[in-house]
CSV table of C-alpha atoms and ligand atoms in Angstrom, one decimal:
chain,number,residue,atom,x,y,z
A,167,MET,CA,-2.7,123.2,-55.7
A,168,SER,CA,-4.3,125.1,-52.8
A,169,THR,CA,-2.6,125.3,-49.5
A,170,SER,CA,-4.1,124.8,-46.0
A,171,ALA,CA,-4.3,128.6,-45.7
A,172,ASP,CA,-6.6,128.7,-48.9
A,173,VAL,CA,-8.7,125.9,-47.4
A,174,HIS,CA,-9.0,127.9,-44.2
A,175,ARG,CA,-10.4,130.9,-46.2
A,176,SER,CA,-12.8,128.7,-48.2
A,177,ALA,CA,-16.4,129.7,-48.3
A,178,LEU,CA,-17.1,126.3,-46.8
A,179,PHE,CA,-16.1,127.7,-43.4
A,180,THR,CA,-18.1,130.8,-43.4
A,181,PRO,CA,-21.3,131.1,-41.4
A,182,LEU,CA,-24.7,130.4,-43.0
A,183,THR,CA,-28.0,131.8,-41.8
A,184,ILE,CA,-31.1,129.6,-42.3
A,185,GLY,CA,-34.3,131.4,-41.0
A,186,PRO,CA,-33.6,132.2,-37.3
A,187,LEU,CA,-30.5,130.0,-37.1
A,188,THR,CA,-26.9,130.8,-38.0
A,189,LEU,CA,-24.5,127.8,-38.5
A,190,ARG,CA,-20.8,128.1,-38.0
A,191,ASN,CA,-20.1,126.7,-41.5
A,192,ARG,CA,-21.8,125.2,-44.5
A,193,ILE,CA,-21.2,121.5,-43.9
A,194,ILE,CA,-24.3,119.6,-42.7
A,195,LYS,CA,-24.4,115.9,-41.6
A,196,ALA,CA,-27.3,114.5,-43.6
A,197,ALA,CA,-29.9,112.3,-41.9
A,198,THR,CA,-28.7,108.7,-42.0
A,199,ASN,CA,-30.8,106.3,-40.0
A,200,GLU,CA,-28.4,105.5,-37.1
A,201,GLY,CA,-30.1,102.3,-35.9
A,202,SER,CA,-29.6,103.7,-32.4
A,203,SER,CA,-32.9,103.8,-30.7
A,204,ARG,CA,-34.6,101.3,-28.5
A,205,ASP,CA,-38.3,101.1,-27.7
A,206,GLY,CA,-38.7,104.4,-29.5
A,207,LEU,CA,-36.1,106.2,-27.3
A,208,PRO,CA,-32.6,107.4,-28.3
A,209,THR,CA,-29.6,105.5,-26.9
A,210,LYS,CA,-26.3,106.7,-25.7
A,211,ASN,CA,-24.9,105.4,-29.0
A,212,LEU,CA,-27.0,108.0,-30.8
A,213,VAL,CA,-25.5,110.7,-28.6
A,214,ARG,CA,-22.0,109.4,-29.3
A,215,ILE,CA,-22.6,109.4,-33.1
A,216,HIS,CA,-23.7,113.0,-33.2
A,217,GLU,CA,-21.1,114.1,-30.7
A,218,ALA,CA,-18.4,112.8,-33.0
A,219,VAL,CA,-19.9,114.7,-36.0
A,220,ALA,CA,-20.2,117.9,-34.0
A,221,ALA,CA,-16.7,117.6,-32.6
A,222,GLY,CA,-15.5,116.8,-36.1
A,223,GLY,CA,-16.4,120.3,-37.3
A,224,ALA,CA,-19.8,120.1,-39.1
A,225,GLY,CA,-22.0,123.1,-38.8
A,226,MET,CA,-25.1,121.1,-38.1
A,227,THR,CA,-25.9,117.4,-37.6
A,228,THR,CA,-29.3,115.9,-38.4
A,229,VAL,CA,-30.9,113.2,-36.3
A,230,ALA,CA,-32.5,110.8,-38.8
A,231,TYR,CA,-36.1,109.6,-38.9
A,232,CYS,CA,-37.9,110.8,-35.8
A,233,ALA,CA,-41.5,109.5,-36.3
A,234,VAL,CA,-44.2,112.0,-35.6
A,235,ASN,CA,-46.6,109.3,-34.4
A,236,GLU,CA,-46.7,105.6,-33.7
A,237,ASP,CA,-48.0,104.7,-37.2
A,238,GLY,CA,-45.4,106.9,-38.8
A,239,ARG,CA,-42.6,104.5,-37.8
A,240,THR,CA,-41.2,102.2,-40.5
A,241,LEU,CA,-39.1,99.9,-38.3
A,242,PRO,CA,-39.5,98.3,-34.8
A,243,GLY,CA,-37.9,100.3,-32.0
A,244,GLN,CA,-37.6,103.4,-34.2
A,245,LEU,CA,-37.4,106.8,-32.6
A,246,LEU,CA,-40.8,108.2,-31.8
A,247,LEU,CA,-40.9,111.9,-31.1
A,248,ASN,CA,-43.2,112.0,-28.0
A,249,GLU,CA,-42.9,113.5,-24.5
A,250,ALA,CA,-40.9,110.5,-23.2
A,251,CYS,CA,-38.2,111.1,-25.8
A,252,VAL,CA,-37.6,114.7,-24.8
A,253,PRO,CA,-35.1,114.3,-21.8
A,254,HIS,CA,-33.1,111.8,-23.9
A,255,LEU,CA,-33.0,114.1,-26.9
A,256,ARG,CA,-32.0,117.0,-24.7
A,257,VAL,CA,-28.8,115.1,-23.7
A,258,LEU,CA,-28.0,114.8,-27.4
A,259,THR,CA,-28.7,118.4,-28.3
A,260,GLU,CA,-26.7,119.7,-25.3
A,261,THR,CA,-23.8,117.5,-26.2
A,262,VAL,CA,-23.8,118.6,-29.9
A,263,GLN,CA,-24.2,122.3,-29.0
A,264,ALA,CA,-21.3,122.1,-26.5
A,265,GLN,CA,-19.1,121.2,-29.5
A,266,GLY,CA,-20.3,124.3,-31.4
A,267,ALA,CA,-22.6,122.6,-33.9
A,268,ALA,CA,-26.4,122.9,-34.3
A,269,ALA,CA,-28.8,119.9,-34.1
A,270,SER,CA,-31.6,119.2,-36.5
A,271,ALA,CA,-34.4,116.6,-36.0
A,272,GLN,CA,-35.7,115.0,-39.2
A,273,ILE,CA,-39.4,114.6,-38.5
A,274,THR,CA,-41.4,112.3,-40.6
A,275,HIS,CA,-44.1,109.7,-41.2
A,276,GLY,CA,-43.6,106.6,-43.3
A,277,GLY,CA,-47.2,106.3,-44.7
A,278,CYS,CA,-47.4,103.0,-46.4
A,279,PHE,CA,-43.6,102.5,-46.4
A,280,THR,CA,-43.7,100.7,-43.1
A,281,PHE,CA,-42.9,97.2,-41.7
A,282,LEU,CA,-45.2,97.7,-38.7
A,283,PRO,CA,-49.0,97.0,-38.6
A,284,PRO,CA,-50.9,100.2,-38.0
A,285,GLN,CA,-52.4,100.8,-34.6
A,286,HIS,CA,-54.9,103.5,-35.6
A,287,SER,CA,-56.2,102.5,-39.0
A,288,ARG,CA,-57.1,99.2,-40.8
A,289,PHE,CA,-54.3,99.5,-43.3
A,290,PRO,CA,-51.2,101.7,-43.5
A,291,LEU,CA,-52.2,105.2,-44.6
A,292,SER,CA,-51.1,106.8,-47.8
A,293,SER,CA,-52.3,109.5,-50.3
A,294,SER,CA,-54.3,106.8,-52.1
A,295,GLY,CA,-55.6,103.3,-51.2
A,296,GLY,CA,-55.5,100.0,-53.0
A,297,PHE,CA,-52.6,97.6,-53.6
A,298,ASN,CA,-49.6,98.4,-51.4
A,299,LYS,CA,-46.5,97.2,-53.4
A,300,VAL,CA,-44.3,98.3,-50.4
A,301,GLY,CA,-46.2,95.8,-48.3
A,302,ILE,CA,-44.8,92.8,-50.3
A,303,LEU,CA,-41.9,92.9,-47.8
A,304,SER,CA,-44.2,93.0,-44.8
A,305,GLY,CA,-47.3,91.2,-45.9
A,306,MET,CA,-49.4,94.3,-45.6
A,307,LEU,CA,-50.7,94.2,-49.2
A,308,ARG,CA,-53.3,97.0,-48.9
A,309,LYS,CA,-53.0,100.7,-48.1
A,310,GLN,CA,-55.7,103.2,-47.1
A,311,ALA,CA,-56.3,106.6,-48.7
A,312,MET,CA,-56.2,109.4,-46.1
A,313,SER,CA,-59.4,111.3,-45.4
A,314,GLN,CA,-59.2,115.0,-44.7
A,315,ALA,CA,-59.6,114.2,-41.0
A,316,ASP,CA,-56.6,111.9,-41.2
A,317,MET,CA,-54.6,114.7,-42.9
A,318,ARG,CA,-55.6,117.1,-40.1
A,319,GLN,CA,-54.5,114.6,-37.5
A,320,VAL,CA,-51.1,113.9,-39.2
A,321,ALA,CA,-50.5,117.7,-39.6
A,322,ASP,CA,-51.3,118.1,-35.9
A,323,ASP,CA,-48.7,115.3,-35.2
A,324,PHE,CA,-46.0,117.1,-37.3
A,325,VAL,CA,-46.7,120.3,-35.3
A,326,ARG,CA,-46.6,118.5,-32.0
A,327,ALA,CA,-43.3,116.8,-33.0
A,328,ALA,CA,-41.8,120.1,-34.0
A,329,ARG,CA,-42.8,121.7,-30.7
A,330,LEU,CA,-41.3,118.7,-28.8
A,331,ALA,CA,-38.1,119.1,-30.9
A,332,ARG,CA,-37.9,122.7,-29.8
A,333,GLU,CA,-38.5,121.6,-26.1
A,334,ALA,CA,-35.7,119.1,-26.5
A,335,GLY,CA,-33.3,121.9,-27.6
A,336,PHE,CA,-33.0,121.3,-31.3
A,337,ASN,CA,-32.1,124.3,-33.5
A,338,ALA,CA,-33.9,123.0,-36.6
A,339,VAL,CA,-36.4,120.5,-37.9
A,340,GLU,CA,-36.2,118.8,-41.2
A,341,LEU,CA,-39.6,117.8,-42.7
A,342,HIS,CA,-38.9,114.6,-44.8
A,343,MET,CA,-40.8,115.0,-48.1
A,344,GLY,CA,-38.7,112.7,-50.1
A,345,HIS,CA,-37.6,109.1,-50.7
A,346,GLY,CA,-41.2,107.6,-50.7
A,347,TYR,CA,-42.4,108.4,-47.2
A,348,LEU,CA,-45.9,109.8,-46.5
A,349,LEU,CA,-45.4,113.4,-47.6
A,350,SER,CA,-43.7,112.3,-50.8
A,351,GLN,CA,-46.5,109.8,-51.3
A,352,PHE,CA,-48.6,112.9,-51.7
A,353,ILE,CA,-46.2,114.7,-54.0
A,354,SER,CA,-45.4,111.8,-56.2
A,355,PRO,CA,-47.5,110.8,-59.2
A,356,LEU,CA,-46.4,107.2,-58.6
A,357,TYR,CA,-48.4,107.1,-55.4
A,358,ASN,CA,-50.9,109.9,-55.5
A,359,LYS,CA,-54.0,108.9,-57.6
A,360,ARG,CA,-56.5,111.1,-55.7
A,361,GLY,CA,-59.3,112.8,-57.7
A,362,ASP,CA,-59.8,115.6,-55.1
A,363,ASP,CA,-58.0,118.9,-54.4
A,364,TYR,CA,-55.0,116.9,-53.1
A,365,GLY,CA,-54.4,115.1,-56.4
A,366,ARG,CA,-54.5,115.3,-60.2
A,367,THR,CA,-51.9,118.1,-60.6
A,368,LEU,CA,-48.5,118.8,-59.1
A,369,GLU,CA,-49.9,122.0,-57.5
A,370,ASN,CA,-52.6,119.9,-55.8
A,371,ARG,CA,-50.3,117.0,-54.9
A,372,LEU,CA,-48.2,119.6,-53.0
A,373,ARG,CA,-51.1,121.0,-51.1
A,374,PHE,CA,-50.9,118.7,-48.1
A,375,PRO,CA,-47.1,118.8,-47.7
A,376,ALA,CA,-47.3,122.6,-48.0
A,377,GLU,CA,-50.0,122.8,-45.4
A,378,VAL,CA,-47.8,120.7,-43.0
A,379,LEU,CA,-44.9,123.0,-43.7
A,380,GLY,CA,-47.1,126.1,-43.1
A,381,ARG,CA,-48.4,124.8,-39.8
A,382,VAL,CA,-44.9,123.8,-38.6
A,383,LEU,CA,-43.6,127.3,-39.6
A,384,ASP,CA,-46.4,128.9,-37.6
A,385,ALA,CA,-45.7,126.8,-34.6
A,386,VAL,CA,-41.9,126.9,-34.4
A,387,GLY,CA,-40.5,128.9,-37.3
A,388,LYS,CA,-39.5,132.0,-35.3
A,389,GLU,CA,-37.2,129.9,-33.1
A,390,LEU,CA,-36.2,126.9,-35.2
A,391,ALA,CA,-35.0,126.7,-38.8
A,392,VAL,CA,-37.6,124.7,-40.8
A,393,VAL,CA,-36.0,122.7,-43.6
A,394,CYS,CA,-37.5,120.4,-46.2
A,395,LYS,CA,-35.8,117.4,-47.7
A,396,PHE,CA,-37.3,116.2,-50.9
A,397,SER,CA,-36.5,114.2,-54.0
A,398,ILE,CA,-35.7,116.6,-56.9
A,399,THR,CA,-35.9,113.6,-59.3
A,400,GLU,CA,-37.5,110.3,-58.6
A,401,GLY,CA,-35.4,108.5,-61.2
A,402,VAL,CA,-38.3,106.5,-62.5
A,403,ARG,CA,-40.3,106.6,-65.7
A,404,ARG,CA,-43.6,108.4,-64.9
A,405,GLY,CA,-42.1,109.8,-61.8
A,406,HIS,CA,-40.8,113.4,-61.2
A,407,ASN,CA,-37.8,114.8,-63.0
A,408,ALA,CA,-35.7,117.8,-62.1
A,409,GLU,CA,-38.1,120.2,-63.9
A,410,HIS,CA,-40.8,119.0,-61.5
A,411,GLY,CA,-38.2,119.3,-58.7
A,412,ALA,CA,-37.8,123.0,-59.5
A,413,GLN,CA,-41.5,123.5,-59.4
A,414,ILE,CA,-41.7,121.7,-56.0
A,415,ALA,CA,-38.9,123.9,-54.7
A,416,ALA,CA,-40.7,127.0,-55.8
A,417,ARG,CA,-43.9,126.0,-54.0
A,418,LEU,CA,-42.0,125.2,-50.8
A,419,GLU,CA,-40.2,128.6,-51.1
A,420,ARG,CA,-43.6,130.3,-51.5
A,421,GLU,CA,-44.8,128.6,-48.3
A,422,GLY,CA,-41.8,130.0,-46.4
A,423,ALA,CA,-39.3,127.1,-46.0
A,424,HIS,CA,-36.0,128.3,-44.6
A,425,MET,CA,-33.9,125.9,-46.6
A,426,LEU,CA,-34.3,122.9,-48.9
A,427,VAL,CA,-32.1,119.8,-48.9
A,428,LEU,CA,-32.0,118.5,-52.5
A,429,SER,CA,-32.1,114.7,-52.3
A,430,ALA,CA,-33.3,112.3,-55.0
A,431,GLY,CA,-34.7,108.8,-55.6
A,432,MET,CA,-37.3,106.6,-53.8
A,433,ASN,CA,-36.7,103.8,-51.3
A,434,VAL,CA,-38.6,101.2,-53.3
A,435,GLU,CA,-38.4,102.3,-56.9
A,436,SER,CA,-35.0,103.9,-57.3
A,437,MET,CA,-32.4,103.4,-54.5
A,438,PRO,CA,-29.5,103.9,-57.0
A,439,THR,CA,-30.9,107.4,-57.8
A,440,MET,CA,-30.6,108.2,-54.1
A,441,PHE,CA,-27.2,106.7,-53.5
A,442,GLY,CA,-25.6,107.3,-57.0
A,443,ASN,CA,-24.9,103.6,-57.5
A,444,THR,CA,-26.4,100.1,-57.4
A,445,PHE,CA,-26.0,98.1,-54.2
A,446,SER,CA,-23.6,95.2,-54.4
A,447,LYS,CA,-24.9,91.6,-53.8
A,448,GLU,CA,-23.2,91.4,-50.4
A,449,ASN,CA,-25.3,94.4,-49.4
A,450,ARG,CA,-28.7,92.9,-49.6
A,451,VAL,CA,-30.4,92.3,-46.3
A,452,ASP,CA,-31.7,88.7,-45.8
A,453,THR,CA,-35.3,89.1,-44.7
A,454,GLY,CA,-35.5,85.5,-43.6
A,455,LYS,CA,-38.5,85.0,-46.0
A,456,PRO,CA,-37.4,83.0,-49.1
A,457,LEU,CA,-40.1,84.5,-51.3
A,458,VAL,CA,-39.2,88.0,-50.4
A,459,THR,CA,-35.5,87.3,-50.8
A,460,ALA,CA,-36.1,85.8,-54.2
A,461,ALA,CA,-38.3,88.9,-55.2
A,462,VAL,CA,-35.5,91.3,-54.1
A,463,PHE,CA,-32.9,89.2,-55.9
A,464,LEU,CA,-35.0,89.2,-59.2
A,465,LYS,CA,-35.6,93.0,-58.9
A,466,SER,CA,-31.8,93.5,-58.5
A,467,LEU,CA,-31.2,91.5,-61.7
A,468,MET,CA,-33.6,93.8,-63.6
A,469,GLU,CA,-31.9,97.0,-62.3
A,470,PRO,CA,-29.4,98.4,-64.6
A,471,LYS,CA,-25.9,98.8,-63.0
A,472,VAL,CA,-25.1,102.4,-62.0
A,473,ASP,CA,-21.5,103.3,-61.2
A,474,PHE,CA,-20.8,105.9,-58.5
A,475,ARG,CA,-19.7,109.3,-59.6
A,476,GLU,CA,-18.9,112.3,-57.4
A,477,LEU,CA,-21.6,114.9,-57.2
A,478,TYR,CA,-24.0,112.6,-59.1
A,479,LEU,CA,-27.0,114.8,-58.5
A,480,LEU,CA,-25.4,118.1,-59.5
A,481,GLU,CA,-27.0,118.4,-63.0
A,482,HIS,CA,-30.4,118.0,-61.5
A,483,ALA,CA,-29.8,120.3,-58.5
A,484,ARG,CA,-28.6,123.1,-60.9
A,485,LYS,CA,-32.2,123.2,-62.3
A,486,VAL,CA,-33.6,123.8,-58.9
A,487,ARG,CA,-30.9,126.4,-58.1
A,488,GLN,CA,-31.9,128.4,-61.2
A,489,ALA,CA,-35.6,128.3,-60.1
A,490,VAL,CA,-35.5,129.6,-56.5
A,491,GLY,CA,-33.7,132.1,-54.3
A,492,LEU,CA,-33.9,130.5,-50.9
A,493,PRO,CA,-30.9,128.7,-49.3
A,494,LEU,CA,-30.3,125.2,-50.8
A,495,ALA,CA,-28.2,122.4,-49.4
A,496,TYR,CA,-26.8,120.1,-52.1
A,497,ILE,CA,-26.7,116.4,-51.3
A,498,GLY,CA,-25.3,113.4,-53.2
A,499,GLY,CA,-21.7,112.2,-53.5
A,500,ALA,CA,-19.8,115.2,-52.2
A,501,LYS,CA,-16.6,113.6,-51.1
A,502,SER,CA,-13.6,115.8,-51.9
A,503,LEU,CA,-12.6,119.4,-51.2
A,504,ALA,CA,-12.8,120.2,-54.9
A,505,GLY,CA,-16.3,118.8,-55.0
A,506,LEU,CA,-17.5,120.7,-52.0
A,507,GLU,CA,-16.0,123.9,-53.3
A,508,GLN,CA,-17.5,123.4,-56.8
A,509,VAL,CA,-21.0,123.0,-55.2
A,510,LEU,CA,-20.6,126.3,-53.3
A,511,GLY,CA,-19.1,127.9,-56.3
A,512,GLU,CA,-22.2,127.1,-58.3
A,513,GLY,CA,-24.4,129.0,-55.9
A,514,PHE,CA,-25.5,126.3,-53.4
A,515,ASP,CA,-25.4,127.6,-49.8
A,516,ALA,CA,-24.5,124.4,-48.0
A,517,VAL,CA,-23.4,120.8,-48.6
A,518,ALA,CA,-25.1,117.9,-46.8
A,519,MET,CA,-23.1,114.7,-46.5
A,520,GLY,CA,-24.2,111.3,-45.4
A,521,ARG,CA,-21.7,108.5,-46.1
A,522,VAL,CA,-18.6,110.7,-45.8
A,523,LEU,CA,-19.5,111.8,-42.3
A,524,ILE,CA,-20.3,108.2,-41.3
A,525,ALA,CA,-16.8,107.2,-42.5
A,526,GLU,CA,-15.0,110.2,-41.1
A,527,PRO,CA,-17.0,112.4,-38.7
A,528,ASP,CA,-14.0,114.7,-38.4
A,529,TYR,CA,-13.7,115.2,-42.2
A,530,PRO,CA,-14.6,119.0,-41.9
A,531,ASN,CA,-11.8,119.5,-39.3
A,532,LYS,CA,-9.4,117.6,-41.5
A,533,LEU,CA,-10.3,119.9,-44.5
A,534,GLN,CA,-10.1,123.0,-42.4
A,535,GLN,CA,-6.7,122.1,-41.1
A,536,GLY,CA,-5.5,121.0,-44.5
A,537,LEU,CA,-5.0,117.4,-43.4
A,538,SER,CA,-7.2,115.9,-46.0
A,539,ARG,CA,-8.8,116.6,-49.4
A,540,ASP,CA,-10.5,113.4,-50.5
A,541,SER,CA,-12.6,111.3,-48.1
A,542,ILE,CA,-11.8,107.7,-47.4
A,543,CYS,CA,-15.4,106.7,-48.1
A,544,THR,CA,-15.6,104.4,-51.1
A,545,ALA,CA,-19.4,104.7,-51.5
A,546,CYS,CA,-19.7,100.9,-51.0
A,547,ASN,CA,-23.0,101.4,-49.2
A,548,ARG,CA,-22.3,98.7,-46.7
A,549,CYS,CA,-23.1,101.1,-43.8
A,550,VAL,CA,-26.8,100.8,-44.9
A,551,VAL,CA,-26.8,97.2,-43.7
A,552,THR,CA,-25.1,98.0,-40.4
A,553,MET,CA,-28.2,100.0,-39.5
A,554,TYR,CA,-29.7,96.7,-38.4
A,555,SER,CA,-26.7,95.6,-36.4
A,556,PRO,CA,-26.6,95.6,-32.5
A,557,GLY,CA,-24.1,98.5,-32.6
A,558,GLY,CA,-26.1,100.6,-35.0
A,559,THR,CA,-24.9,102.3,-38.2
A,560,SER,CA,-21.2,102.5,-38.8
A,561,CYS,CA,-18.6,102.4,-41.6
A,562,VAL,CA,-17.0,99.1,-42.5
A,563,LEU,CA,-13.7,100.8,-42.7
A,564,GLY,CA,-13.7,101.6,-39.0
A,565,ALA,CA,-14.8,99.9,-35.8
A,566,PRO,CA,-18.4,98.6,-35.5
A,567,GLY,CA,-20.8,100.6,-33.4
A,568,ASP,CA,-20.9,100.0,-29.6
A,569,ALA,CA,-23.7,97.4,-28.9
A,570,GLN,CA,-23.4,98.1,-25.1
A,571,LEU,CA,-24.0,101.9,-25.5
A,572,ASN,CA,-26.7,101.1,-28.0
A,573,SER,CA,-28.7,99.2,-25.4
A,574,GLN,CA,-28.7,102.1,-22.9
A,575,TYR,CA,-31.2,105.0,-23.1
A,576,ALA,CA,-29.5,108.3,-23.7
A,577,ALA,CA,-30.5,109.9,-20.4
A,578,GLY,CA,-30.1,106.7,-18.3
B,1256,FMN,C1,-26.9,104.3,-43.7
B,1256,FMN,C2,-27.8,105.4,-44.3
B,1256,FMN,C3,-29.0,105.6,-43.8
B,1256,FMN,C4,-29.8,106.6,-44.3
B,1256,FMN,N1,-31.0,107.0,-43.7
B,1256,FMN,C5,-31.7,108.1,-44.1
B,1256,FMN,C6,-32.7,108.6,-43.4
B,1256,FMN,O1,-33.1,108.1,-42.3
B,1256,FMN,N2,-33.3,109.7,-43.8
B,1256,FMN,C7,-33.0,110.3,-45.0
B,1256,FMN,O2,-33.5,111.4,-45.3
B,1256,FMN,N3,-32.0,109.9,-45.7
B,1256,FMN,C8,-31.3,108.8,-45.3
B,1256,FMN,N4,-30.2,108.3,-46.0
B,1256,FMN,C9,-29.8,109.0,-47.3
B,1256,FMN,C10,-28.8,110.2,-47.0
B,1256,FMN,O3,-29.3,111.2,-46.2
B,1256,FMN,C11,-28.3,110.8,-48.3
B,1256,FMN,O4,-29.4,111.3,-49.0
B,1256,FMN,C12,-27.6,109.8,-49.2
B,1256,FMN,O5,-26.7,109.0,-48.5
B,1256,FMN,C13,-26.7,110.5,-50.3
B,1256,FMN,O6,-25.8,111.4,-49.7
B,1256,FMN,P1,-24.2,111.0,-49.6
B,1256,FMN,O7,-23.8,110.8,-51.0
B,1256,FMN,O8,-23.6,112.2,-49.0
B,1256,FMN,O9,-24.1,109.8,-48.8
B,1256,FMN,C14,-29.4,107.3,-45.5
B,1256,FMN,C15,-28.1,107.0,-46.1
B,1256,FMN,C16,-27.3,106.1,-45.5
B,1256,FMN,C17,-26.0,105.8,-46.1
B,1257,SF4,S1,-19.5,101.6,-45.3
B,1257,SF4,FE1,-18.8,102.2,-47.4
B,1257,SF4,S2,-20.3,103.8,-48.1
B,1257,SF4,FE2,-20.6,103.5,-45.9
B,1257,SF4,S3,-19.3,105.1,-45.0
B,1257,SF4,FE3,-18.1,103.3,-45.1
B,1257,SF4,S4,-16.9,103.4,-47.0
B,1257,SF4,FE4,-18.6,104.9,-47.1
C-alpha cells in the first residue's frame, strides 16, 4: 500500500504543458453544465462552484457550455459568450487563478440539439437538413442544412467567442466536438448526410470542425491552450467506434490542437456510453408533456442496462493513445487514486473528472495529502437532474446549490 509520501510524488501532481499553458498538475475538472447562468450571464453560484474546484487542488477547471451565438444555446438562460458576459467571467477567472488553478471555457454550438427556436434561421441548423429527431422533445421537427455562408458565420462566432474568452482572462478554450452538438453533427455519420466536400467520408466530415479549430488557433493559440473534446466512440451501431476515434484524433493533431479530451457517447443516442451506466428511473426529467414523457420512458425500456465500471472508456482511449503523440486527457469513470495512476501509467497526460469533482471539489487535495484514495461519488447520475434546480448542479450527497447566489450575476 502506498503512503501519503508516495502519493505526494505521484506523476499526478507534476506540471503539464498544453500549448502555451502550464498547469500545476494533471487533474482537470471536466465541463459539467452547472445550471448557473441567468439571462445568458454567469451567476455568483458559477463563481463559487469553480472557486471550490480551484481551491480543492485541480490544475484546471472547465466552465461548461458557453454558447458562441444565440442560436448555439440549447437551454433557456444558458451562458452566451458575448461582450456583456466578459466582466462577469473575469470575476470567475480571477477567483480561480487566485487559487493557483487555470480556467478553461468550453465554447460550443448546439446545432439541432436545442430546445430554443432559432432566431436567425427558419429551422435549427445542422450538417444536414430533414427530420430532426432531437426536436421530438421541443416540437422542432425539422432541421436545416448549413450553407457555406452559415459555416463561415459559425466559424467567425467561434473565433469571436475565443477572443472574448481571452479578454475575460481564461487560460484555455475547449471546442466541444462531441456528444451530438453542432461540430459533432458534422463529424458523425449519424447526422452528416451531405454530398459535398463536407460529407461522405470521415476526412470530409472533419473538414468544418478542423477549419474551426484552425481559425481559433490562429486567433488565440499563442496565448491560450486550445483543446478539443470529442466522442472517441459514439456507442451506436452505424456510429463511430474507437478506430474512427483514433483517425479523428490524428486529424485534430495535424490541425495543431494542443490537447484532446477523450469523451464518448451522444446526448440523444447513447447517454450510457457517455456516463458508463444507464440512468435510474428516478433520474428522468419530467418534461411536463405526457407524450414526450411516454416516449422517453419507452426508449428507456429498450435501452440495455449498463452497469458502471471504473475507467469505463479506457479500452477505447488506448486506441487513440496509440495513434497520436499530442497531450491527451482521459475522461470517464476515474474515481480512485489507483485508477488515476493507471491512466497516467498508460501514457495519458491528464485525467479529466466530472462527477467526482462535483461530489468532492477538494478530491485532488485529499489525494495529495493522503487523506483519501477512493472518491465518495457513487456514479448515481442524480447531479444531472439538479442542473435544472434553482441552486444549479450539485451532488445529492452534499448540500443543494445556493439558489440565492444563483439568482445574482457574478459581477453584481
Ligand atoms: C451534471 C453533468 C453535466 C454535464 N454537462 C456537460 C457539458 O456541459 N459539457 C460536456 O462536454 N460534458 C458534460 N458532461 C459530461 C462530463 O464532462 C463527462 O464527460 C462525464 O460526466 C463522464 O466523466 P466522469 O465519469 O468523470 O463523470 C456533464 C456531466 C454531468 C455529470
Ligand atoms: S449526484 Fe451521484 S453521480 Fe453526481 S456527483 Fe453525487 S454521487 Fe456522483
